[in-house]
Tab-separated table of C-alpha atoms in Angstrom:
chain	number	residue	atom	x	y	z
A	1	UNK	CA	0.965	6.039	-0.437
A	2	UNK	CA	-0.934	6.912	2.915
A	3	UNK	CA	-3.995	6.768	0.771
A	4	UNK	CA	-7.648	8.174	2.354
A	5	UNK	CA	-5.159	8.234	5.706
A	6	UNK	CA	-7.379	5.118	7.006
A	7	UNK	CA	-3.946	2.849	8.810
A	8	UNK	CA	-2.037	6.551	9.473
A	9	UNK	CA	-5.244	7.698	11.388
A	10	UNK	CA	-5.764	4.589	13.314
A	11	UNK	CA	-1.623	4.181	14.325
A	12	UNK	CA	-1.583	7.643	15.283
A	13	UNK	CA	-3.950	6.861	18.428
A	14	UNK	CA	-0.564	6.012	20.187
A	15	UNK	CA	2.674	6.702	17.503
A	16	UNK	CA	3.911	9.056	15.533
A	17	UNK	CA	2.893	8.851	11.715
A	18	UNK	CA	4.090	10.379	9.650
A	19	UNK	CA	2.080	9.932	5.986
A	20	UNK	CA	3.234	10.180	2.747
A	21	UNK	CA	0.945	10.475	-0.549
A	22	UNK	CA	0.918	11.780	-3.676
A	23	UNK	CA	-2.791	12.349	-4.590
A	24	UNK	CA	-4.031	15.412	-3.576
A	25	UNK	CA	-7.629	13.761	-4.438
A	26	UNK	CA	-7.178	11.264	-2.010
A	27	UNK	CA	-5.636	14.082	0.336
A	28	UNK	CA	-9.112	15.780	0.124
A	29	UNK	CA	-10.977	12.932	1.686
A	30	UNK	CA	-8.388	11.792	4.194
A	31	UNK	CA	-9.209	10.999	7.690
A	32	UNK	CA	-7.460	12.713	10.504
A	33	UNK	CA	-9.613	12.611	13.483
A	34	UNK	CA	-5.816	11.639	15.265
A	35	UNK	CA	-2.452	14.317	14.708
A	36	UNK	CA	-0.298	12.796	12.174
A	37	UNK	CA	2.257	14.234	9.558
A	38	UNK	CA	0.727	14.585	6.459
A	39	UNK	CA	3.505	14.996	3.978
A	40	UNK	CA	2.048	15.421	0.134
A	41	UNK	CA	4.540	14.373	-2.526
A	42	UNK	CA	6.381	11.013	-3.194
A	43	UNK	CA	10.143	9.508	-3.327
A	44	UNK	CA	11.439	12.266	-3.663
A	45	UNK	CA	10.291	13.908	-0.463
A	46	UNK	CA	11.705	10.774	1.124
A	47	UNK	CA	14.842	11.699	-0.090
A	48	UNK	CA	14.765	15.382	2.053
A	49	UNK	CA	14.252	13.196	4.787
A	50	UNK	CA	16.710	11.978	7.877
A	51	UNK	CA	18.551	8.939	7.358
A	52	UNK	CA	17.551	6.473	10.280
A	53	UNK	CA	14.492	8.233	10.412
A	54	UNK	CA	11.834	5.647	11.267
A	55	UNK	CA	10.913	2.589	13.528
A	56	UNK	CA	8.414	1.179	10.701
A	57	UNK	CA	7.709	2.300	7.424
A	58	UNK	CA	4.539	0.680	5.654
A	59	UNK	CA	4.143	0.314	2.206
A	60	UNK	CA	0.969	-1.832	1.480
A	61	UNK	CA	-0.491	-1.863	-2.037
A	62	UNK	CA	1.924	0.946	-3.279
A	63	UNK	CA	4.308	-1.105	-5.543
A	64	UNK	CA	2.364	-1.954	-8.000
A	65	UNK	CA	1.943	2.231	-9.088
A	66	UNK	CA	6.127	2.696	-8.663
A	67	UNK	CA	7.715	2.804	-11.905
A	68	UNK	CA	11.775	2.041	-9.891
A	69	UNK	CA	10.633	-0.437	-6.901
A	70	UNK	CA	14.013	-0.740	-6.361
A	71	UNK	CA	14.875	2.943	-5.353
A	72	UNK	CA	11.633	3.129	-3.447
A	73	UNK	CA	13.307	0.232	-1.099
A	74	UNK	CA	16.476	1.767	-1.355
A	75	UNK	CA	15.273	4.832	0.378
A	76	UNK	CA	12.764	2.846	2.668
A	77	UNK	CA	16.651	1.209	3.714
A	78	UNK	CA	18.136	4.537	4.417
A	79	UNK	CA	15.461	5.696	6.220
A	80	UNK	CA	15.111	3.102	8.480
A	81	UNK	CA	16.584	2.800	11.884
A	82	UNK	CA	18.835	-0.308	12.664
A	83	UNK	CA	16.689	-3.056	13.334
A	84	UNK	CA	13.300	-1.205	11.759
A	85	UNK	CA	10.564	-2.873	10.604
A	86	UNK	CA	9.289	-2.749	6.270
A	87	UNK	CA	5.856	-4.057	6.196
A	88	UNK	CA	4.964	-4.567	2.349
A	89	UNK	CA	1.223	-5.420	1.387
A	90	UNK	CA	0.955	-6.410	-2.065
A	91	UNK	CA	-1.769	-7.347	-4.669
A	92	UNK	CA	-2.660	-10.734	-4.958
A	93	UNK	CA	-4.015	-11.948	-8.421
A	94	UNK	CA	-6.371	-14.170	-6.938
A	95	UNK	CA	-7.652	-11.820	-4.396
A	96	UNK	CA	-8.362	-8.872	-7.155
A	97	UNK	CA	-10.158	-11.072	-9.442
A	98	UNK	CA	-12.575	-11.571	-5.731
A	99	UNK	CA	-12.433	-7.970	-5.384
A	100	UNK	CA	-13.666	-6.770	-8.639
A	101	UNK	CA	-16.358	-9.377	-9.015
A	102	UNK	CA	-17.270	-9.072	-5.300
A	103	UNK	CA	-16.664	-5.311	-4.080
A	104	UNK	CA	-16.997	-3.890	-7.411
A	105	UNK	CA	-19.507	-5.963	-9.193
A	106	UNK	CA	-17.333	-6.048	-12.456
A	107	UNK	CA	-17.607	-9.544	-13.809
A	108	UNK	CA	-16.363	-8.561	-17.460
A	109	UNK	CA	-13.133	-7.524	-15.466
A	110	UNK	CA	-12.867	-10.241	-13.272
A	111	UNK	CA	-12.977	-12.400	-15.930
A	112	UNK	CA	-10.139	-10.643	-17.727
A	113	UNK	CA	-7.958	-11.323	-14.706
A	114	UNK	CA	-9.030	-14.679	-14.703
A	115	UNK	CA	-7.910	-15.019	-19.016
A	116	UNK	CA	-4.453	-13.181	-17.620
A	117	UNK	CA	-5.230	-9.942	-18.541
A	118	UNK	CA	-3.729	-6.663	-16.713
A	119	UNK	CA	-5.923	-5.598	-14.024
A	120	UNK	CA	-7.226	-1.878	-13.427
A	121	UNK	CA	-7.300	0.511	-10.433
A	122	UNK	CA	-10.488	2.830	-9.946
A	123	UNK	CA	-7.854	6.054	-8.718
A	124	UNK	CA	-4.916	4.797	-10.214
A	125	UNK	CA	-4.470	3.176	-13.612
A	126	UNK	CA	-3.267	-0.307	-14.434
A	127	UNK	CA	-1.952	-2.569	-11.947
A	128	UNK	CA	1.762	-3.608	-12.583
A	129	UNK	CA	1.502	-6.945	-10.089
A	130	UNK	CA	4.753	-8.612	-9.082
A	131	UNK	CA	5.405	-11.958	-7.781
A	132	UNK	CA	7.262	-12.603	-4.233
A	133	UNK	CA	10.433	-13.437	-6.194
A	134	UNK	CA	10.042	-10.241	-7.922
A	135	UNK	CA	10.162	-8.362	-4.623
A	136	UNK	CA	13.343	-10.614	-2.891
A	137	UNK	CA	15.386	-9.407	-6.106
A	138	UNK	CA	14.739	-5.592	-5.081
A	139	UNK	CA	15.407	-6.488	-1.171
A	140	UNK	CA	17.883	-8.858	-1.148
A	141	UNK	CA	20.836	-6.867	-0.559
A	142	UNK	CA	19.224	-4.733	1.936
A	143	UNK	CA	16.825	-6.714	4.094
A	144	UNK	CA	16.178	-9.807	5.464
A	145	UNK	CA	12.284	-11.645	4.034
A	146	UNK	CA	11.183	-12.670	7.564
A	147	UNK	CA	7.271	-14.092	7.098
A	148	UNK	CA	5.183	-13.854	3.933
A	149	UNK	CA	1.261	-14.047	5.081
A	150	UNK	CA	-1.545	-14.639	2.537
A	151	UNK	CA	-4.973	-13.555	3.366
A	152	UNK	CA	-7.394	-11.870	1.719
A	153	UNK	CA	-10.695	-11.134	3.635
A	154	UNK	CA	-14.185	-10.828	2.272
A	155	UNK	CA	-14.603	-7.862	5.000
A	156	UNK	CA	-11.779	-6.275	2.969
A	157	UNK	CA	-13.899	-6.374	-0.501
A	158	UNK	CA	-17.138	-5.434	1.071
A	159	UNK	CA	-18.438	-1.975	0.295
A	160	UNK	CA	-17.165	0.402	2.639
A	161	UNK	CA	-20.817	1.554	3.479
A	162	UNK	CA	-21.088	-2.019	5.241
A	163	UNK	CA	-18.478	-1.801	6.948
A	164	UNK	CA	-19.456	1.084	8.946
A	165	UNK	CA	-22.860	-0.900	10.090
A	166	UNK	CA	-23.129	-2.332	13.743
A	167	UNK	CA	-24.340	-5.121	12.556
């Protein structure tokens, strides 16, 4: 889920990326001021791929909209060289209930989240969060849980106008 192509275009300044999404709206507004692969589609254009293909694969914040997690890390295992890198970004219940009362201004759904409620993507639908222990189930058998980090930044639930200020 390469998204807008915001991490692809900024890791393609000195690698090659190559992207994988399947929203051809998001495709529309993607950034590619740097050459990467843009491959439109989803598992299964994984599947046509190489085994041993990649050094890293990212998956940040694509979980939660995958129906089979655990095929999506099977292929991410076949595709990986020996000794690759998975780098897995998930939601964080806390950190959405932040987001939609801070970057969205959506207080009636932040307090939802806050009574337990299922929360809702702008682009995609309903949110189907996981725990940790949800995601060493699907990986156990194929990969080794190195670090788990925790952050959530309020730069990361600012507008995105903001962001793009000097200042």
């Amino acid at each position: 889920g390469s998204g807008f192509g915001v991490t692809s275009n900024h890791l393609a300044k000195c690698n090659d990326v190559t992207a994988v999404e399947p929203n051809m709206e998001m495709l529309e507004h993607r950034i590619c001021d740097n050459r990467y692969e843009q491959i439109t589609g989803s598992i299964e254009k994984l599947k046509e791929m190489e085994d041993s293909s990649f050094d890293v694969i990212l998956c940040h914040n694509v979980l939660e909209y995958i129906e089979n997690r655990a095929d999506l890390i099977a292929e991410f295992h076949r595709l990986l060289k020996k000794d690759g890198i998975l780098s897995i970004v998930k939601h964080n219940k806390n950190g959405k209930v932040m987001h939609k009362a801070v970057f969205e201004n959506n207080i009636d759904e932040a307090m939802s989240l806050l009574k337990g409620e299922d929360a809702t993507s702008q682009n995609f639908g309903t949110i189907n969060e996981y725990e940790i222990e949800d995601l060493q189930e699907c990986i156990a058998e194929r990969f080794i849980l190195d670090k788990i980090f925790g952050i959530r930044t309020f730069y990361g639930i600012q507008p995105n106008s903001f962001k793009s200020e000097p200042d």
